[in-house]
């Protein structure tokens, strides 16, 4: 084995009684491409064995110590010699170097006797019975990927910097932290050629779940998202969106490659281990430009103090990245959260369902947020999440007779959220969406979207709603600028690219819409196909549009197909598609009927249906000013009369 290969090898130390569990861990790591040194001999000892083991422990990159009731009970064993050799080597390393990784395969407590003190100073992992989740593989790969140089170039300057960070963070926390290390090298290292990200930019990576229970993944993800949301609120800090940063979860991508892909200057990584109402969170901030660790800290907190933890991490990030200090940072970061651990857990469970847009999952999310609100009636984020779910149900799942009542529930919840957290930009954007879609109150929506931009100029979820509104209102230049900013912060999100495609469609940039949809497809998603269908139809590429509009599984696709069949002289199929749309939707698709008849050249019927769409408060009328399907009737007096009634902002 070469020296370079040894630098990335993991040594597994275990007692013979734990051989089966150790072997499971070894095989899982090897299957993930990790080099593992694992002694399978039943008879240990002798000079040759001793020399071999000493050499491996001296050269390995990571020492993984299997801990159990068996190791605790045994007063003697070769594993204890391995532990001593590893501990001795660790004393020669700088404090920030990750080398010792204790892995408990049962419920052995971390403060057990018969364990080296050094083991008690580092974070443990629990892999019950040797079961290995993806988060553990990811954690090991990240530890192995840290450049060796980053752990060797420390001097008195670094010690002083570490002391300064510890003093600052301890003053905020009110307790002495277990570890707080600033890792600024004494001289500026060479930057990566051709990589020049925005100075104050960061990606929050999904924190590794070190609880030993894969079912706790929602909690580590939820805590990562809480920190990401908190940092997104800070003016002057550009934070990569959750969808993009989380796309690297479970992959062995290096920090440098992640940073290049997301175009960020720093990565915030960490791990979470939860036991009851207690949580240990280890965090580290890495400079993506130099590869050096800027700051790291381990927190042991009660779950009711998670809000303060967010403030502490945000303060450390601001200081490390030299972002302008913010007045009353805790109030900004903690607004909208909860101090109730049970409510927080329910909220994290609800958030974990956000990517699943099925009726069953939406109802589960609704129930979880409702339970969270019962536990903490002051939990603004839970009200906002419930409002988002109610709005989604009203917009695409509820029967016609339920829609108005559901939007009323969404409005009540989002207004309560604003009462509790008036400075939260994302909540303002959600309110704008409810007013736009549920009440056709476009002037009121404009006020809320403007407030969202003011309060959270770099918050990606808000940007998507703002860009959509700007496009529908005909504000092409503003919409284009917002789209570009959103994609810069969320380059790997199929949803972000699909949203941009829709916005391009409604400002008349049909070729740009298709290019954006091509990018959606390159990311492995079909989310952009409906927009591609409409853009190709608008460009007159009928055969290509016909392929893109299949299958006819939505009202918009059915409407497009009815138009396409007519253009291709397939009259009976055009009429059959319209009949199917009417049968399935009744007056709920009044807006789509207007577009079909407008494209068919039947202006009188098209105008009748656009008036009917206004009467039934069809959310589709929000698209009236921009929808290319309505171009043939746009200048008709009756059409303009409906536009005036809707009172669109200037």
Coordinates of C-alpha atoms in Angstrom, one line a residue, residues 178-433:
X178 CA -16.2 21.1 25.3
X179 CA -14.2 22.3 22.4
X180 CA -13.8 25.5 20.5
X181 CA -11.1 25.8 17.9
X182 CA -10.2 28.5 15.5
X183 CA -8.0 27.2 12.8
X184 CA -6.7 30.2 10.9
X185 CA -3.2 29.4 9.6
X186 CA -0.4 31.8 10.3
X187 CA 0.2 32.7 6.7
X188 CA -2.4 32.9 3.9
X189 CA -2.4 29.6 1.9
X190 CA -2.6 29.5 -1.8
X191 CA -6.1 29.9 -3.2
X192 CA -7.6 27.4 -5.6
X193 CA -7.0 28.7 -9.2
X194 CA -10.1 29.8 -11.0
X195 CA -12.4 29.7 -8.0
X196 CA -13.6 33.0 -6.7
X197 CA -16.9 32.6 -4.9
X198 CA -18.8 35.5 -3.2
X199 CA -16.9 36.5 -0.1
X200 CA -19.8 36.1 2.4
X201 CA -21.3 32.9 1.0
X202 CA -21.9 29.6 2.7
X203 CA -23.6 26.2 2.3
X204 CA -25.0 24.4 5.3
X205 CA -24.5 20.7 4.7
X206 CA -26.9 18.0 6.1
X207 CA -25.6 17.2 9.6
X208 CA -24.7 13.5 10.1
X209 CA -27.0 11.5 12.4
X210 CA -24.8 10.0 15.0
X211 CA -27.7 8.7 17.2
X212 CA -27.2 5.1 16.0
X213 CA -30.8 5.0 14.9
X214 CA -31.6 5.7 11.2
X215 CA -35.1 6.6 12.2
X216 CA -33.6 9.8 13.8
X217 CA -32.5 11.1 10.4
X218 CA -35.4 13.5 10.3
X219 CA -34.1 15.2 13.4
X220 CA -30.5 15.7 12.2
X221 CA -31.9 17.0 8.9
X222 CA -34.4 19.2 10.7
X223 CA -31.7 20.8 12.8
X224 CA -29.5 21.4 9.8
X225 CA -32.4 23.1 8.1
X226 CA -33.1 25.3 11.1
X227 CA -29.5 26.5 11.0
X228 CA -29.8 27.1 7.3
X229 CA -33.0 29.1 7.7
X230 CA -31.4 31.1 10.5
X231 CA -28.4 32.0 8.5
X232 CA -30.6 32.9 5.5
X233 CA -32.2 35.7 7.5
X234 CA -28.9 37.4 8.0
X235 CA -28.3 40.4 5.7
X236 CA -25.0 40.3 3.9
X237 CA -24.8 36.5 4.0
X238 CA -25.5 34.4 0.9
X239 CA -26.7 30.9 1.8
X240 CA -27.0 28.1 -0.7
X241 CA -30.5 26.7 -0.7
X242 CA -31.4 23.5 1.2
X243 CA -32.2 21.5 -2.0
X244 CA -28.8 22.1 -3.5
X245 CA -26.7 21.5 -0.3
X246 CA -28.7 18.4 0.7
X247 CA -28.2 16.9 -2.8
X248 CA -24.8 15.8 -1.6
X249 CA -26.1 13.8 1.3
X250 CA -24.8 10.3 1.4
X251 CA -22.1 11.1 -1.2
X252 CA -18.4 11.2 -0.7
X253 CA -17.9 14.4 -2.6
X254 CA -15.0 16.5 -1.2
X255 CA -15.6 19.9 0.4
X256 CA -13.7 21.6 -2.5
X257 CA -15.9 20.0 -5.1
X258 CA -19.1 20.9 -3.2
X259 CA -18.0 24.5 -2.8
X260 CA -17.1 24.8 -6.5
X261 CA -20.5 23.3 -7.5
X262 CA -22.4 25.7 -5.2
X263 CA -20.0 28.6 -5.7
X264 CA -19.7 29.3 -1.9
X265 CA -16.7 30.4 0.1
X266 CA -17.4 28.2 3.2
X267 CA -19.1 25.0 4.3
X268 CA -20.8 24.5 7.6
X269 CA -20.7 20.8 8.5
X270 CA -21.7 18.9 11.6
X271 CA -23.2 15.9 13.4
X272 CA -26.0 15.4 15.8
X273 CA -26.5 12.9 18.5
X274 CA -29.8 12.9 20.4
X275 CA -30.6 11.1 23.7
X276 CA -34.0 11.9 25.1
X277 CA -34.2 15.7 25.6
X278 CA -30.4 16.1 25.4
X279 CA -28.5 16.7 22.2
X280 CA -24.8 16.9 21.3
X281 CA -24.1 19.0 18.2
X282 CA -20.6 19.2 16.7
X283 CA -20.1 21.9 14.1
X284 CA -17.2 23.0 11.9
X285 CA -16.8 25.8 9.4
X286 CA -14.4 25.1 6.6
X287 CA -13.0 27.6 4.1
X288 CA -13.7 26.3 0.7
X289 CA -11.1 28.5 -0.9
X290 CA -8.1 27.3 1.3
X291 CA -9.4 24.0 2.7
X292 CA -8.6 25.2 6.3
X293 CA -11.0 24.9 9.2
X294 CA -12.1 28.4 10.3
X295 CA -13.9 27.4 13.4
X296 CA -15.4 24.4 15.2
X297 CA -17.3 23.7 18.4
X298 CA -19.2 21.0 20.2
X299 CA -22.4 21.9 22.1
X300 CA -24.2 19.8 24.7
X301 CA -27.6 21.3 25.1
X302 CA -31.2 20.6 26.2
X303 CA -33.6 20.6 23.3
X304 CA -35.4 23.5 24.8
X305 CA -32.3 25.6 24.1
X306 CA -32.0 24.9 20.4
X307 CA -33.0 28.5 19.5
X308 CA -30.1 29.8 21.5
X309 CA -27.8 27.3 19.9
X310 CA -28.9 28.7 16.5
X311 CA -27.9 32.2 17.6
X312 CA -24.6 31.0 18.9
X313 CA -23.7 29.2 15.6
X314 CA -24.9 32.3 13.6
X315 CA -22.7 34.5 15.7
X316 CA -19.7 32.3 15.2
X317 CA -20.3 32.2 11.4
X318 CA -20.6 36.0 11.2
X319 CA -17.4 36.5 13.1
X320 CA -15.5 33.8 11.1
X321 CA -16.6 35.1 7.7
X322 CA -16.2 38.8 8.8
X323 CA -19.8 39.7 8.0
X324 CA -21.0 43.0 9.4
X325 CA -22.2 42.6 12.9
X326 CA -26.0 42.6 13.4
X327 CA -27.8 44.4 16.1
X328 CA -29.9 42.0 18.3
X329 CA -28.9 38.9 16.4
X330 CA -30.7 36.5 18.7
X331 CA -34.0 38.2 18.1
X332 CA -33.6 37.9 14.4
X333 CA -32.5 34.3 14.4
X334 CA -34.8 32.9 17.0
X335 CA -38.0 34.7 15.9
X336 CA -40.7 32.2 15.1
X337 CA -39.2 29.2 16.9
X338 CA -40.1 27.2 19.9
X339 CA -38.6 26.2 23.3
X340 CA -40.8 23.1 23.6
X341 CA -38.8 20.0 22.6
X342 CA -42.0 18.0 21.8
X343 CA -43.3 20.7 19.4
X344 CA -39.9 21.0 17.8
X345 CA -39.8 17.2 17.2
X346 CA -43.3 17.3 15.6
X347 CA -42.2 20.2 13.4
X348 CA -39.1 18.4 12.2
X349 CA -41.3 15.3 11.4
X350 CA -43.6 17.5 9.4
X351 CA -40.7 19.2 7.6
X352 CA -39.4 15.8 6.6
X353 CA -42.6 15.2 4.6
X354 CA -42.2 18.5 2.6
X355 CA -40.8 16.7 -0.5
X356 CA -43.8 14.3 -0.7
X357 CA -46.7 15.9 -2.4
X358 CA -49.3 13.2 -2.0
X359 CA -52.7 13.6 -0.3
X360 CA -51.7 11.2 2.4
X361 CA -48.4 13.0 3.2
X362 CA -50.1 16.4 3.1
X363 CA -52.7 15.3 5.6
X364 CA -50.0 13.8 7.8
X365 CA -48.1 17.1 7.7
X366 CA -51.3 19.0 8.5
X367 CA -51.8 16.8 11.6
X368 CA -48.2 17.1 12.8
X369 CA -48.2 20.9 12.6
X370 CA -51.5 21.0 14.3
X371 CA -50.1 18.9 17.2
X372 CA -47.1 21.2 17.4
X373 CA -49.3 24.2 17.7
X374 CA -51.4 22.6 20.4
X375 CA -48.2 22.1 22.4
X376 CA -46.9 25.7 21.7
X377 CA -49.6 28.1 20.6
X378 CA -46.8 30.7 20.1
X379 CA -44.9 28.6 17.5
X380 CA -45.0 30.9 14.4
X381 CA -43.0 28.5 12.2
X382 CA -45.6 25.8 12.8
X383 CA -48.5 28.1 11.9
X384 CA -46.6 29.0 8.7
X385 CA -46.0 25.4 7.8
X386 CA -49.7 24.5 8.4
X387 CA -50.7 27.5 6.2
X388 CA -48.5 26.3 3.4
X389 CA -50.0 22.8 3.6
X390 CA -53.6 24.2 3.7
X391 CA -52.8 26.4 0.7
X392 CA -51.3 23.4 -1.2
X393 CA -54.4 21.3 -0.5
X394 CA -56.7 24.1 -1.7
X395 CA -54.7 24.7 -4.8
X396 CA -54.5 21.2 -6.1
X397 CA -56.3 18.6 -4.0
X398 CA -59.6 19.8 -2.4
X399 CA -63.0 19.5 -4.1
X400 CA -64.5 22.8 -5.3
X401 CA -66.8 23.2 -2.3
X402 CA -63.9 22.9 0.1
X403 CA -61.4 25.3 -1.5
X404 CA -62.7 28.7 -0.1
X405 CA -62.9 27.3 3.4
X406 CA -59.4 25.8 3.2
X407 CA -57.9 29.2 2.0
X408 CA -59.6 30.9 4.9
X409 CA -57.9 28.5 7.3
X410 CA -54.6 29.2 5.5
X411 CA -55.1 32.9 5.8
X412 CA -56.0 32.7 9.5
X413 CA -52.8 30.6 10.2
X414 CA -50.4 32.8 8.2
X415 CA -51.8 36.0 9.8
X416 CA -51.3 34.5 13.2
X417 CA -47.7 33.6 12.2
X418 CA -47.1 37.2 11.2
X419 CA -48.4 38.4 14.5
X420 CA -45.9 36.1 16.3
X421 CA -42.9 36.7 13.9
X422 CA -43.4 40.0 12.0
X423 CA -39.8 40.2 10.8
X424 CA -39.8 36.7 9.1
X425 CA -39.5 37.2 5.4
X426 CA -40.5 33.7 4.4
X427 CA -43.7 34.0 6.3
X428 CA -44.5 37.2 4.5
X429 CA -43.9 35.5 1.1
X430 CA -46.3 32.7 2.2
X431 CA -48.9 35.3 3.1
X432 CA -48.5 36.9 -0.4
X433 CA -49.1 33.5 -2.0

